[in-house]
Amino acid sequence: MTKPAAEIGIVGLGVMGSNLALNIERHGHEVAAWERDKERARAFAAQEAAGKRIAVFEEAAEFVSALQRPRRILMMVKAGPPVDWTIEQFVPFLEPGDILIDGGNSFFQDTRRREAELAKRGLQFVGMGVSGGERGALHGPSLMPGGPRPAYDALRHVLEEIAAKTEDGPCVTYVGPDGAGHFVKMVHNGIEYGVMQLIAEAYDLMRRALGMEADAVAETFARWNQGPLQSFLIEITAKIFRVKDRETGRPLVELVLDRAEQKGTGKWTTQVALDLGVATPTINAGVEARLVSSLKSERLRAAKLLPGETLAVPEGDLLSDLHDALLAAEICAYAQGMNLIRTASDEYGWDVRLREIARTWKGGCIIRARLLDLLKGAYERHPQLENVLLDEEVARTIAPLQKAWRRVVIASAARGVSCPALAASLAYFDAYRTERLPQNLTQAQRDLFGAHTYERIDHPERGHIHTDWEEEAERAARSRDDSGLNDDDRNTGESSA
């Protein structure tokens, strides 16, 4: 009997699945592949896989039998019901100890459910975030696997070989049990939403406030990409503004409809942050900006009905200020995402190492950026750090950017240019560094209308207490009346006759 040759199996031969199969094969591993769409499977076998150590199968049983034990099957299918359907196609042919990996953008709670259900059958389930798009899948993605540790150990050598590489090593790490990997990928995408919105707002100010043409915008982003703002997203932004439409000769980006779509991971990040009680205003602004952009027909009507009013603002170097404001706001976006991961790790007992997350995001993924070195250093100094803004080096980096940041937010409001993410980031920063916030009033209001209680700053030992604010207010009014002063007397400072 011929011994199974394939070390790993790929299910789903869309762009991501086929490119991962080619990546794995290029690193010296034989691959078995299966695709529900038989025409796509045959086309892949005849074209991309031709002459390579990739065997394409049309039957699930034959596919499984071609895999070495323990079987390792990486599923690259659409999140949701397709994942459950795919699992059921292979479970009848698997044995205890075999490993199923979901490399799609599944919701982490679905991953937790699947991992628990498959564990009852003796199967190991890994939820793995994969970032980098089609080029990353082919040349080296950032990988975020979560699930049983033994399953990761069985996959580690392959994952480290195919992952992106930086001076800090391969961009993959064991994130934690059950849904940890997919949670971290979800937050990665949430940060992506926030940072993309910040960049879009910077461009909008360049265009509408500074009147810059596409070539000048491209040159600016290319220059910024040589300094502390260096990142994949800044790099591709510069490239986008250099592309001219072949039909009209105009910058192609100016012909793109201003209605951004979304696949749901940003929305999940916002929803889960609310569930866990974590503030993520920059990420929220990125999600909400896409929602507003979808109202194109309404915005066209509103543009005619609601003319904007602008104010004069002090003259200054807005372009230079934009650089600093963008850097400061991006730091806040990453800080919010990392804080969300830390909170979830505590909630679910995942023991996620944030230093490792920052390291694995340095290469391959969409949000790779130079500032991740700053974050990584913060977690090296303080592994249990509640928020990177509390790190001394991060504080020294962001503090000098404040004046420029504030000038940009003022300028955007004065000129009527919507910059929700830049403004939300600054508000987050200011709230986080404020020793006493006005929520003492909020809590007093809650106690008045709902008897929700409050705590006293001068008597913490009393715990949660309740005051009848209406009665106390009436008593204060009676005391005022009894003093013999009326409003006119008090206004003039004279006593009544």
GROMACS .gro file of C-alpha atoms in nm:
model
  497
    1MET     CA    1   0.000   0.000   0.000
    2THR     CA    2   0.135   0.342  -0.096
    3LYS     CA    3   0.209   0.567   0.196
    4PRO     CA    4   0.017   0.901   0.185
    5ALA     CA    5   0.249   1.167   0.047
    6ALA     CA    6   0.085   1.500   0.121
    7GLU     CA    7   0.190   1.673   0.442
    8ILE     CA    8  -0.097   1.919   0.434
    9GLY     CA    9  -0.431   1.956   0.258
   10ILE     CA   10  -0.591   2.275   0.127
   11VAL     CA   11  -0.969   2.302   0.098
   12GLY     CA   12  -1.098   2.592  -0.111
   13LEU     CA   13  -0.907   2.701  -0.420
   14GLY     CA   14  -1.011   3.062  -0.443
   15VAL     CA   15  -0.738   3.324  -0.461
   16MET     CA   16  -0.624   3.282  -0.099
   17GLY     CA   17  -0.644   2.902  -0.092
   18SER     CA   18  -0.466   2.848  -0.423
   19ASN     CA   19  -0.191   3.094  -0.334
   20LEU     CA   20  -0.134   2.931   0.005
   21ALA     CA   21  -0.113   2.593  -0.166
   22LEU     CA   22   0.155   2.731  -0.402
   23ASN     CA   23   0.338   2.891  -0.109
   24ILE     CA   24   0.345   2.566   0.088
   25GLU     CA   25   0.459   2.364  -0.214
   26ARG     CA   26   0.733   2.615  -0.292
   27HIS     CA   27   0.876   2.548   0.055
   28GLY     CA   28   0.925   2.179  -0.017
   29HIS     CA   29   0.598   2.023   0.097
   30GLU     CA   30   0.364   1.803  -0.103
   31VAL     CA   31   0.008   1.933  -0.098
   32ALA     CA   32  -0.331   1.775  -0.149
   33ALA     CA   33  -0.610   2.009  -0.261
   34TRP     CA   34  -0.990   1.987  -0.274
   35GLU     CA   35  -1.243   2.231  -0.412
   36ARG     CA   36  -1.622   2.210  -0.411
   37ASP     CA   37  -1.638   2.369  -0.756
   38LYS     CA   38  -1.505   2.091  -0.977
   39GLU     CA   39  -1.442   2.319  -1.274
   40ARG     CA   40  -1.227   2.547  -1.058
   41ALA     CA   41  -1.042   2.243  -0.921
   42ARG     CA   42  -0.965   2.114  -1.271
   43ALA     CA   43  -0.854   2.457  -1.389
   44PHE     CA   44  -0.616   2.491  -1.094
   45ALA     CA   45  -0.473   2.143  -1.156
   46ALA     CA   46  -0.417   2.220  -1.525
   47GLN     CA   47  -0.271   2.567  -1.476
   48GLU     CA   48  -0.117   2.691  -1.147
   49ALA     CA   49  -0.051   2.342  -1.006
   50ALA     CA   50   0.081   2.192  -1.329
   51GLY     CA   51   0.425   2.040  -1.276
   52LYS     CA   52   0.415   2.102  -0.901
   53ARG     CA   53   0.381   1.867  -0.606
   54ILE     CA   54   0.013   1.949  -0.567
   55ALA     CA   55  -0.244   1.675  -0.617
   56VAL     CA   56  -0.601   1.796  -0.675
   57PHE     CA   57  -0.887   1.569  -0.572
   58GLU     CA   58  -1.259   1.581  -0.648
   59GLU     CA   59  -1.372   1.331  -0.381
   60ALA     CA   60  -1.341   1.405  -0.009
   61ALA     CA   61  -1.248   1.048   0.085
   62GLU     CA   62  -0.965   1.033  -0.170
   63PHE     CA   63  -0.842   1.373  -0.055
   64VAL     CA   64  -0.824   1.262   0.309
   65SER     CA   65  -0.657   0.932   0.224
   66ALA     CA   66  -0.375   1.121   0.049
   67LEU     CA   67  -0.275   1.299   0.371
   68GLN     CA   68  -0.011   1.192   0.619
   69ARG     CA   69  -0.125   1.129   0.979
   70PRO     CA   70  -0.217   1.324   1.172
   71ARG     CA   71  -0.407   1.479   0.884
   72ARG     CA   72  -0.369   1.854   0.856
   73ILE     CA   73  -0.646   2.022   0.657
   74LEU     CA   74  -0.645   2.398   0.601
   75MET     CA   75  -0.988   2.529   0.500
   76MET     CA   76  -0.996   2.855   0.306
   77VAL     CA   77  -1.370   2.907   0.266
   78LYS     CA   78  -1.614   3.187   0.334
   79ALA     CA   79  -1.698   3.247   0.702
   80GLY     CA   80  -2.030   3.132   0.844
   81PRO     CA   81  -2.236   2.829   0.733
   82PRO     CA   82  -1.986   2.733   0.457
   83VAL     CA   83  -1.731   2.648   0.727
   84ASP     CA   84  -1.975   2.415   0.906
   85TRP     CA   85  -2.073   2.254   0.574
   86THR     CA   86  -1.709   2.198   0.482
   87ILE     CA   87  -1.627   2.045   0.820
   88GLU     CA   88  -1.907   1.793   0.780
   89GLN     CA   89  -1.771   1.684   0.442
   90PHE     CA   90  -1.449   1.560   0.600
   91VAL     CA   91  -1.532   1.458   0.956
   92PRO     CA   92  -1.661   1.110   0.851
   93PHE     CA   93  -1.316   1.029   0.709
   94LEU     CA   94  -1.103   1.169   0.991
   95GLU     CA   95  -0.957   0.999   1.298
   96PRO     CA   96  -0.885   1.120   1.652
   97GLY     CA   97  -0.586   1.352   1.653
   98ASP     CA   98  -0.644   1.487   1.303
   99ILE     CA   99  -0.635   1.865   1.264
  100LEU     CA  100  -0.880   2.096   1.090
  101ILE     CA  101  -0.772   2.457   1.040
  102ASP     CA  102  -1.011   2.740   0.954
  103GLY     CA  103  -0.808   3.009   0.779
  104GLY     CA  104  -1.101   3.236   0.696
  105ASN     CA  105  -1.234   3.540   0.879
  106SER     CA  106  -1.467   3.349   1.110
  107PHE     CA  107  -1.628   3.511   1.414
  108PHE     CA  108  -1.432   3.399   1.719
  109GLN     CA  109  -1.740   3.271   1.903
  110ASP     CA  110  -1.815   3.039   1.610
  111THR     CA  111  -1.458   2.914   1.636
  112ARG     CA  112  -1.498   2.848   2.007
  113ARG     CA  113  -1.815   2.649   1.936
  114ARG     CA  114  -1.656   2.444   1.659
  115GLU     CA  115  -1.344   2.372   1.863
  116ALA     CA  116  -1.555   2.240   2.154
  117GLU     CA  117  -1.778   2.028   1.928
  118LEU     CA  118  -1.490   1.871   1.736
  119ALA     CA  119  -1.296   1.802   2.055
  120LYS     CA  120  -1.579   1.566   2.156
  121ARG     CA  121  -1.498   1.365   1.843
  122GLY     CA  122  -1.128   1.362   1.923
  123LEU     CA  123  -1.046   1.611   1.649
  124GLN     CA  124  -0.829   1.920   1.689
  125PHE     CA  125  -0.962   2.248   1.552
  126VAL     CA  126  -0.747   2.554   1.485
  127GLY     CA  127  -0.890   2.898   1.407
  128MET     CA  128  -0.616   3.084   1.225
  129GLY     CA  129  -0.618   3.445   1.114
  130VAL     CA  130  -0.444   3.497   0.781
  131SER     CA  131  -0.353   3.851   0.676
  132GLY     CA  132  -0.175   3.986   0.373
  133GLY     CA  133  -0.422   3.947   0.089
  134GLU     CA  134  -0.348   3.742  -0.218
  135ARG     CA  135   0.016   3.854  -0.244
  136GLY     CA  136   0.073   3.776   0.121
  137ALA     CA  137  -0.078   3.430   0.083
  138LEU     CA  138   0.162   3.359  -0.205
  139HIS     CA  139   0.480   3.522  -0.075
  140GLY     CA  140   0.438   3.528   0.305
  141PRO     CA  141   0.138   3.621   0.520
  142SER     CA  142   0.107   3.708   0.886
  143LEU     CA  143  -0.052   3.410   1.062
  144MET     CA  144  -0.246   3.410   1.389
  145PRO     CA  145  -0.332   3.051   1.488
  146GLY     CA  146  -0.534   2.967   1.798
  147GLY     CA  147  -0.660   2.635   1.933
  148PRO     CA  148  -0.504   2.332   2.104
  149ARG     CA  149  -0.133   2.383   2.161
  150PRO     CA  150  -0.044   2.030   2.036
  151ALA     CA  151  -0.216   2.112   1.706
  152TYR     CA  152  -0.006   2.426   1.667
  153ASP     CA  153   0.310   2.231   1.745
  154ALA     CA  154   0.221   1.985   1.468
  155LEU     CA  155   0.177   2.273   1.222
  156ARG     CA  156   0.452   2.502   1.341
  157HIS     CA  157   0.730   2.406   1.103
  158VAL     CA  158   0.511   2.458   0.796
  159LEU     CA  159   0.359   2.782   0.924
  160GLU     CA  160   0.697   2.931   1.010
  161GLU     CA  161   0.831   2.845   0.666
  162ILE     CA  162   0.544   3.004   0.470
  163ALA     CA  163   0.495   3.312   0.691
  164ALA     CA  164   0.643   3.655   0.618
  165LYS     CA  165   0.985   3.717   0.772
  166THR     CA  166   1.128   4.022   0.949
  167GLU     CA  167   1.444   4.077   1.151
  168ASP     CA  168   1.238   3.947   1.447
  169GLY     CA  169   1.166   3.613   1.281
  170PRO     CA  170   0.866   3.454   1.106
  171CYS     CA  171   0.538   3.644   1.141
  172VAL     CA  172   0.350   3.367   1.317
  173THR     CA  173   0.299   3.278   1.682
  174TYR     CA  174   0.071   3.059   1.891
  175VAL     CA  175  -0.194   3.309   2.000
  176GLY     CA  176  -0.389   3.103   2.254
  177PRO     CA  177  -0.666   2.843   2.295
  178ASP     CA  178  -1.006   2.812   2.122
  179GLY     CA  179  -1.104   3.139   1.949
  180ALA     CA  180  -0.795   3.347   2.034
  181GLY     CA  181  -0.649   3.339   1.683
  182HIS     CA  182  -0.964   3.455   1.511
  183PHE     CA  183  -1.021   3.719   1.780
  184VAL     CA  184  -0.679   3.870   1.718
  185LYS     CA  185  -0.742   3.867   1.341
  186MET     CA  186  -1.078   4.038   1.399
  187VAL     CA  187  -0.907   4.314   1.597
  188HIS     CA  188  -0.635   4.337   1.332
  189ASN     CA  189  -0.910   4.413   1.081
  190GLY     CA  190  -1.071   4.662   1.320
  191ILE     CA  191  -0.744   4.853   1.348
  192GLU     CA  192  -0.724   4.835   0.970
  193TYR     CA  193  -1.064   5.009   0.945
  194GLY     CA  194  -0.948   5.285   1.180
  195VAL     CA  195  -0.612   5.346   1.013
  196MET     CA  196  -0.762   5.344   0.662
  197GLN     CA  197  -1.014   5.607   0.774
  198LEU     CA  198  -0.737   5.821   0.926
  199ILE     CA  199  -0.545   5.811   0.598
  200ALA     CA  200  -0.860   5.895   0.403
  201GLU     CA  201  -0.920   6.198   0.627
  202ALA     CA  202  -0.563   6.318   0.575
  203TYR     CA  203  -0.617   6.293   0.199
  204ASP     CA  204  -0.949   6.477   0.225
  205LEU     CA  205  -0.781   6.768   0.402
  206MET     CA  206  -0.503   6.773   0.143
  207ARG     CA  207  -0.764   6.787  -0.134
  208ARG     CA  208  -1.029   7.018   0.012
  209ALA     CA  209  -0.836   7.237   0.253
  210LEU     CA  210  -0.500   7.258   0.075
  211GLY     CA  211  -0.614   7.210  -0.286
  212MET     CA  212  -0.345   6.952  -0.358
  213GLU     CA  213  -0.351   6.758  -0.686
  214ALA     CA  214  -0.309   6.381  -0.704
  215ASP     CA  215   0.061   6.394  -0.795
  216ALA     CA  216   0.138   6.613  -0.492
  217VAL     CA  217  -0.066   6.382  -0.268
  218ALA     CA  218   0.131   6.083  -0.401
  219GLU     CA  219   0.462   6.257  -0.338
  220THR     CA  220   0.356   6.349   0.016
  221PHE     CA  221   0.253   5.997   0.113
  222ALA     CA  222   0.568   5.855  -0.046
  223ARG     CA  223   0.778   6.096   0.160
  224TRP     CA  224   0.587   6.013   0.477
  225ASN     CA  225   0.653   5.647   0.409
  226GLN     CA  226   1.024   5.709   0.460
  227GLY     CA  227   0.978   5.813   0.824
  228PRO     CA  228   0.787   5.713   1.138
  229LEU     CA  229   0.462   5.676   0.941
  230GLN     CA  230   0.614   5.401   0.726
  231SER     CA  231   0.355   5.129   0.670
  232PHE     CA  232   0.197   4.913   0.404
  233LEU     CA  233  -0.116   5.129   0.395
  234ILE     CA  234   0.080   5.454   0.350
  235GLU     CA  235   0.291   5.286   0.080
  236ILE     CA  236  -0.008   5.169  -0.126
  237THR     CA  237  -0.178   5.508  -0.083
  238ALA     CA  238   0.114   5.675  -0.260
  239LYS     CA  239   0.090   5.418  -0.540
  240ILE     CA  240  -0.285   5.468  -0.582
  241PHE     CA  241  -0.249   5.843  -0.641
  242ARG     CA  242   0.006   5.782  -0.917
  243VAL     CA  243  -0.231   5.569  -1.128
  244LYS     CA  244  -0.393   5.747  -1.422
  245ASP     CA  245  -0.713   5.632  -1.591
  246ARG     CA  246  -0.628   5.505  -1.940
  247GLU     CA  247  -0.951   5.644  -2.088
  248THR     CA  248  -0.950   5.998  -1.950
  249GLY     CA  249  -0.596   6.054  -1.825
  250ARG     CA  250  -0.737   6.163  -1.489
  251PRO     CA  251  -0.618   6.013  -1.158
  252LEU     CA  252  -0.810   5.687  -1.139
  253VAL     CA  253  -0.885   5.726  -0.768
  254GLU     CA  254  -1.090   6.038  -0.845
  255LEU     CA  255  -1.321   5.824  -1.060
  256VAL     CA  256  -1.387   5.569  -0.785
  257LEU     CA  257  -1.733   5.599  -0.629
  258ASP     CA  258  -1.705   5.726  -0.269
  259ARG     CA  259  -1.901   5.439  -0.120
  260ALA     CA  260  -1.686   5.199   0.083
  261GLU     CA  261  -1.808   4.846   0.143
  262GLN     CA  262  -1.729   4.619   0.436
  263LYS     CA  263  -1.732   4.247   0.513
  264GLY     CA  264  -1.817   4.266   0.883
  265THR     CA  265  -1.495   4.221   1.081
  266GLY     CA  266  -1.479   4.591   1.169
  267LYS     CA  267  -1.840   4.582   1.286
  268TRP     CA  268  -1.764   4.273   1.496
  269THR     CA  269  -1.471   4.455   1.658
  270THR     CA  270  -1.695   4.746   1.756
  271GLN     CA  271  -1.971   4.518   1.885
  272VAL     CA  272  -1.735   4.299   2.088
  273ALA     CA  273  -1.558   4.604   2.230
  274LEU     CA  274  -1.893   4.730   2.360
  275ASP     CA  275  -1.969   4.385   2.506
  276LEU     CA  276  -1.634   4.381   2.687
  277GLY     CA  277  -1.653   4.745   2.795
  278VAL     CA  278  -1.351   4.862   2.596
  279ALA     CA  279  -1.335   5.204   2.429
  280THR     CA  280  -1.238   5.183   2.060
  281PRO     CA  281  -1.350   5.521   1.919
  282THR     CA  282  -1.100   5.533   1.631
  283ILE     CA  283  -1.208   5.190   1.510
  284ASN     CA  284  -1.574   5.283   1.558
  285ALA     CA  285  -1.521   5.596   1.347
  286GLY     CA  286  -1.377   5.385   1.068
  287VAL     CA  287  -1.684   5.159   1.069
  288GLU     CA  288  -1.930   5.448   1.094
  289ALA     CA  289  -1.761   5.643   0.814
  290ARG     CA  290  -1.824   5.352   0.578
  291LEU     CA  291  -2.188   5.345   0.688
  292VAL     CA  292  -2.227   5.716   0.613
  293SER     CA  293  -2.050   5.671   0.278
  294SER     CA  294  -2.314   5.417   0.178
  295LEU     CA  295  -2.580   5.692   0.194
  296LYS     CA  296  -2.471   5.834  -0.141
  297SER     CA  297  -2.814   5.940  -0.270
  298GLU     CA  298  -2.902   6.105   0.061
  299ARG     CA  299  -2.568   6.287   0.071
  300LEU     CA  300  -2.625   6.427  -0.277
  301ARG     CA  301  -2.955   6.575  -0.161
  302ALA     CA  302  -2.808   6.701   0.165
  303ALA     CA  303  -2.521   6.872  -0.019
  304LYS     CA  304  -2.776   7.100  -0.188
  305LEU     CA  305  -2.999   7.147   0.116
  306LEU     CA  306  -2.734   7.195   0.386
  307PRO     CA  307  -2.468   7.443   0.273
  308GLY     CA  308  -2.163   7.439   0.498
  309GLU     CA  309  -2.034   7.737   0.693
  310THR     CA  310  -1.662   7.777   0.734
  311LEU     CA  311  -1.453   7.975   0.980
  312ALA     CA  312  -1.120   8.142   0.944
  313VAL     CA  313  -0.835   7.951   1.106
  314PRO     CA  314  -0.485   8.066   1.195
  315GLU     CA  315  -0.235   8.032   0.915
  316GLY     CA  316   0.010   7.750   0.960
  317ASP     CA  317   0.174   7.451   0.796
  318LEU     CA  318  -0.131   7.223   0.779
  319LEU     CA  319   0.053   6.960   0.575
  320SER     CA  320   0.326   6.926   0.837
  321ASP     CA  321   0.064   6.917   1.111
  322LEU     CA  322  -0.123   6.643   0.923
  323HIS     CA  323   0.184   6.418   0.941
  324ASP     CA  324   0.204   6.449   1.320
  325ALA     CA  325  -0.172   6.421   1.371
  326LEU     CA  326  -0.187   6.105   1.160
  327LEU     CA  327   0.098   5.946   1.355
  328ALA     CA  328  -0.058   6.029   1.693
  329ALA     CA  329  -0.401   5.904   1.588
  330GLU     CA  330  -0.257   5.581   1.448
  331ILE     CA  331  -0.084   5.513   1.780
  332CYS     CA  332  -0.425   5.551   1.947
  333ALA     CA  333  -0.588   5.312   1.699
  334TYR     CA  334  -0.328   5.042   1.773
  335ALA     CA  335  -0.352   5.113   2.148
  336GLN     CA  336  -0.729   5.061   2.140
  337GLY     CA  337  -0.696   4.735   1.950
  338MET     CA  338  -0.426   4.599   2.179
  339ASN     CA  339  -0.632   4.694   2.483
  340LEU     CA  340  -0.928   4.503   2.339
  341ILE     CA  341  -0.711   4.193   2.288
  342ARG     CA  342  -0.576   4.219   2.643
  343THR     CA  343  -0.926   4.247   2.788
  344ALA     CA  344  -1.056   3.950   2.589
  345SER     CA  345  -0.750   3.746   2.687
  346ASP     CA  346  -0.829   3.810   3.053
  347GLU     CA  347  -1.200   3.738   3.000
  348TYR     CA  348  -1.148   3.405   2.822
  349GLY     CA  349  -0.824   3.291   2.985
  350TRP     CA  350  -0.621   3.295   2.663
  351ASP     CA  351  -0.290   3.433   2.797
  352VAL     CA  352  -0.222   3.623   2.474
  353ARG     CA  353   0.128   3.772   2.463
  354LEU     CA  354   0.084   4.119   2.319
  355ARG     CA  355   0.454   4.156   2.248
  356GLU     CA  356   0.425   3.856   2.014
  357ILE     CA  357   0.117   3.999   1.845
  358ALA     CA  358   0.301   4.324   1.770
  359ARG     CA  359   0.596   4.122   1.640
  360THR     CA  360   0.390   3.904   1.406
  361TRP     CA  361   0.211   4.209   1.264
  362LYS     CA  362   0.541   4.366   1.156
  363GLY     CA  363   0.544   4.176   0.828
  364GLY     CA  364   0.300   4.022   0.583
  365CYS     CA  365  -0.019   4.174   0.719
  366ILE     CA  366  -0.217   4.476   0.603
  367ILE     CA  367  -0.145   4.684   0.915
  368ARG     CA  368   0.230   4.624   0.918
  369ALA     CA  369   0.398   4.948   1.019
  370ARG     CA  370   0.714   5.088   1.170
  371LEU     CA  371   0.530   5.199   1.484
  372LEU     CA  372   0.479   4.831   1.576
  373ASP     CA  373   0.841   4.835   1.694
  374LEU     CA  374   0.734   5.103   1.943
  375LEU     CA  375   0.447   4.884   2.065
  376LYS     CA  376   0.661   4.573   2.080
  377GLY     CA  377   0.916   4.758   2.292
  378ALA     CA  378   0.642   4.875   2.530
  379TYR     CA  379   0.527   4.518   2.593
  380GLU     CA  380   0.885   4.399   2.631
  381ARG     CA  381   0.931   4.653   2.910
  382HIS     CA  382   0.588   4.592   3.064
  383PRO     CA  383   0.432   4.255   2.959
  384GLN     CA  384   0.114   4.324   3.160
  385LEU     CA  385   0.075   4.685   3.045
  386GLU     CA  386  -0.292   4.791   3.051
  387ASN     CA  387  -0.252   5.040   2.766
  388VAL     CA  388   0.053   5.129   2.557
  389LEU     CA  389  -0.015   5.499   2.622
  390LEU     CA  390   0.111   5.428   2.976
  391ASP     CA  391   0.455   5.328   2.845
  392GLU     CA  392   0.720   5.597   2.895
  393GLU     CA  393   0.861   5.572   2.542
  394VAL     CA  394   0.517   5.580   2.380
  395ALA     CA  395   0.426   5.881   2.595
  396ARG     CA  396   0.745   6.060   2.487
  397THR     CA  397   0.656   5.988   2.124
  398ILE     CA  398   0.293   6.101   2.128
  399ALA     CA  399   0.310   6.400   2.366
  400PRO     CA  400   0.502   6.636   2.130
  401LEU     CA  401   0.249   6.565   1.852
  402GLN     CA  402  -0.042   6.719   2.042
  403LYS     CA  403  -0.024   7.076   1.917
  404ALA     CA  404  -0.022   6.972   1.552
  405TRP     CA  405  -0.297   6.718   1.621
  406ARG     CA  406  -0.520   6.983   1.781
  407ARG     CA  407  -0.456   7.231   1.499
  408VAL     CA  408  -0.562   6.971   1.243
  409VAL     CA  409  -0.886   6.888   1.425
  410ILE     CA  410  -0.961   7.262   1.460
  411ALA     CA  411  -0.883   7.321   1.093
  412SER     CA  412  -1.104   7.030   0.981
  413ALA     CA  413  -1.400   7.159   1.184
  414ALA     CA  414  -1.346   7.519   1.071
  415ARG     CA  415  -1.333   7.419   0.706
  416GLY     CA  416  -1.627   7.180   0.728
  417VAL     CA  417  -1.420   6.871   0.641
  418SER     CA  418  -1.546   6.564   0.826
  419CYS     CA  419  -1.260   6.396   1.016
  420PRO     CA  420  -1.434   6.165   1.264
  421ALA     CA  421  -1.139   5.933   1.324
  422LEU     CA  422  -0.882   6.209   1.383
  423ALA     CA  423  -1.123   6.385   1.620
  424ALA     CA  424  -1.226   6.064   1.798
  425SER     CA  425  -0.862   5.969   1.849
  426LEU     CA  426  -0.784   6.306   2.004
  427ALA     CA  427  -1.091   6.287   2.227
  428TYR     CA  428  -0.982   5.938   2.339
  429PHE     CA  429  -0.633   6.065   2.415
  430ASP     CA  430  -0.764   6.362   2.611
  431ALA     CA  431  -1.015   6.154   2.807
  432TYR     CA  432  -0.755   5.890   2.892
  433ARG     CA  433  -0.510   6.148   3.026
  434THR     CA  434  -0.776   6.335   3.229
  435GLU     CA  435  -0.762   6.275   3.605
  436ARG     CA  436  -1.124   6.376   3.666
  437LEU     CA  437  -1.390   6.333   3.397
  438PRO     CA  438  -1.747   6.476   3.408
  439GLN     CA  439  -1.900   6.131   3.454
  440ASN     CA  440  -1.957   6.220   3.819
  441LEU     CA  441  -2.255   6.415   3.681
  442THR     CA  442  -2.360   6.119   3.466
  443GLN     CA  443  -2.359   5.891   3.769
  444ALA     CA  444  -2.554   6.146   3.975
  445GLN     CA  445  -2.817   6.165   3.699
  446ARG     CA  446  -2.841   5.784   3.692
  447ASP     CA  447  -2.888   5.778   4.068
  448LEU     CA  448  -3.162   6.044   4.049
  449PHE     CA  449  -3.379   5.881   3.785
  450GLY     CA  450  -3.295   5.516   3.848
  451ALA     CA  451  -3.151   5.482   4.199
  452HIS     CA  452  -2.838   5.328   4.044
  453THR     CA  453  -2.624   5.450   4.339
  454TYR     CA  454  -2.281   5.611   4.332
  455GLU     CA  455  -1.954   5.614   4.526
  456ARG     CA  456  -1.808   5.910   4.713
  457ILE     CA  457  -1.451   6.017   4.648
  458ASP     CA  458  -1.412   6.131   5.010
  459HIS     CA  459  -1.564   5.818   5.168
  460PRO     CA  460  -1.481   5.514   4.951
  461GLU     CA  461  -1.540   5.289   5.253
  462ARG     CA  462  -1.914   5.356   5.231
  463GLY     CA  463  -1.934   5.170   4.900
  464HIS     CA  464  -2.236   5.228   4.674
  465ILE     CA  465  -2.488   5.470   4.823
  466HIS     CA  466  -2.811   5.633   4.708
  467THR     CA  467  -2.939   5.989   4.753
  468ASP     CA  468  -3.290   6.120   4.704
  469TRP     CA  469  -3.174   6.406   4.482
  470GLU     CA  470  -3.526   6.545   4.429
  471GLU     CA  471  -3.586   6.574   4.803
  472GLU     CA  472  -3.243   6.723   4.860
  473ALA     CA  473  -3.298   6.974   4.580
  474GLU     CA  474  -3.632   7.080   4.734
  475ARG     CA  475  -3.469   7.113   5.075
  476ALA     CA  476  -3.196   7.329   4.923
  477ALA     CA  477  -3.465   7.549   4.763
  478ARG     CA  478  -3.648   7.589   5.094
  479SER     CA  479  -3.324   7.678   5.267
  480ARG     CA  480  -3.256   7.939   5.002
  481ASP     CA  481  -3.603   8.088   5.047
  482ASP     CA  482  -3.566   8.087   5.423
  483SER     CA  483  -3.247   8.287   5.394
  484GLY     CA  484  -3.461   8.584   5.294
  485LEU     CA  485  -3.285   8.640   4.962
  486ASN     CA  486  -3.467   8.668   4.634
  487ASP     CA  487  -3.309   8.636   4.292
  488ASP     CA  488  -3.285   9.014   4.237
  489ASP     CA  489  -3.112   9.063   4.570
  490ARG     CA  490  -2.863   8.789   4.500
  491ASN     CA  491  -2.787   8.928   4.155
  492THR     CA  492  -2.704   9.273   4.302
  493GLY     CA  493  -2.539   9.142   4.612
  494GLU     CA  494  -2.790   9.330   4.839
  495SER     CA  495  -3.009   9.186   5.113
  496SER     CA  496  -3.388   9.235   5.110
  497ALA     CA  497  -3.533   9.518   5.315
   0.00000   0.00000   0.00000
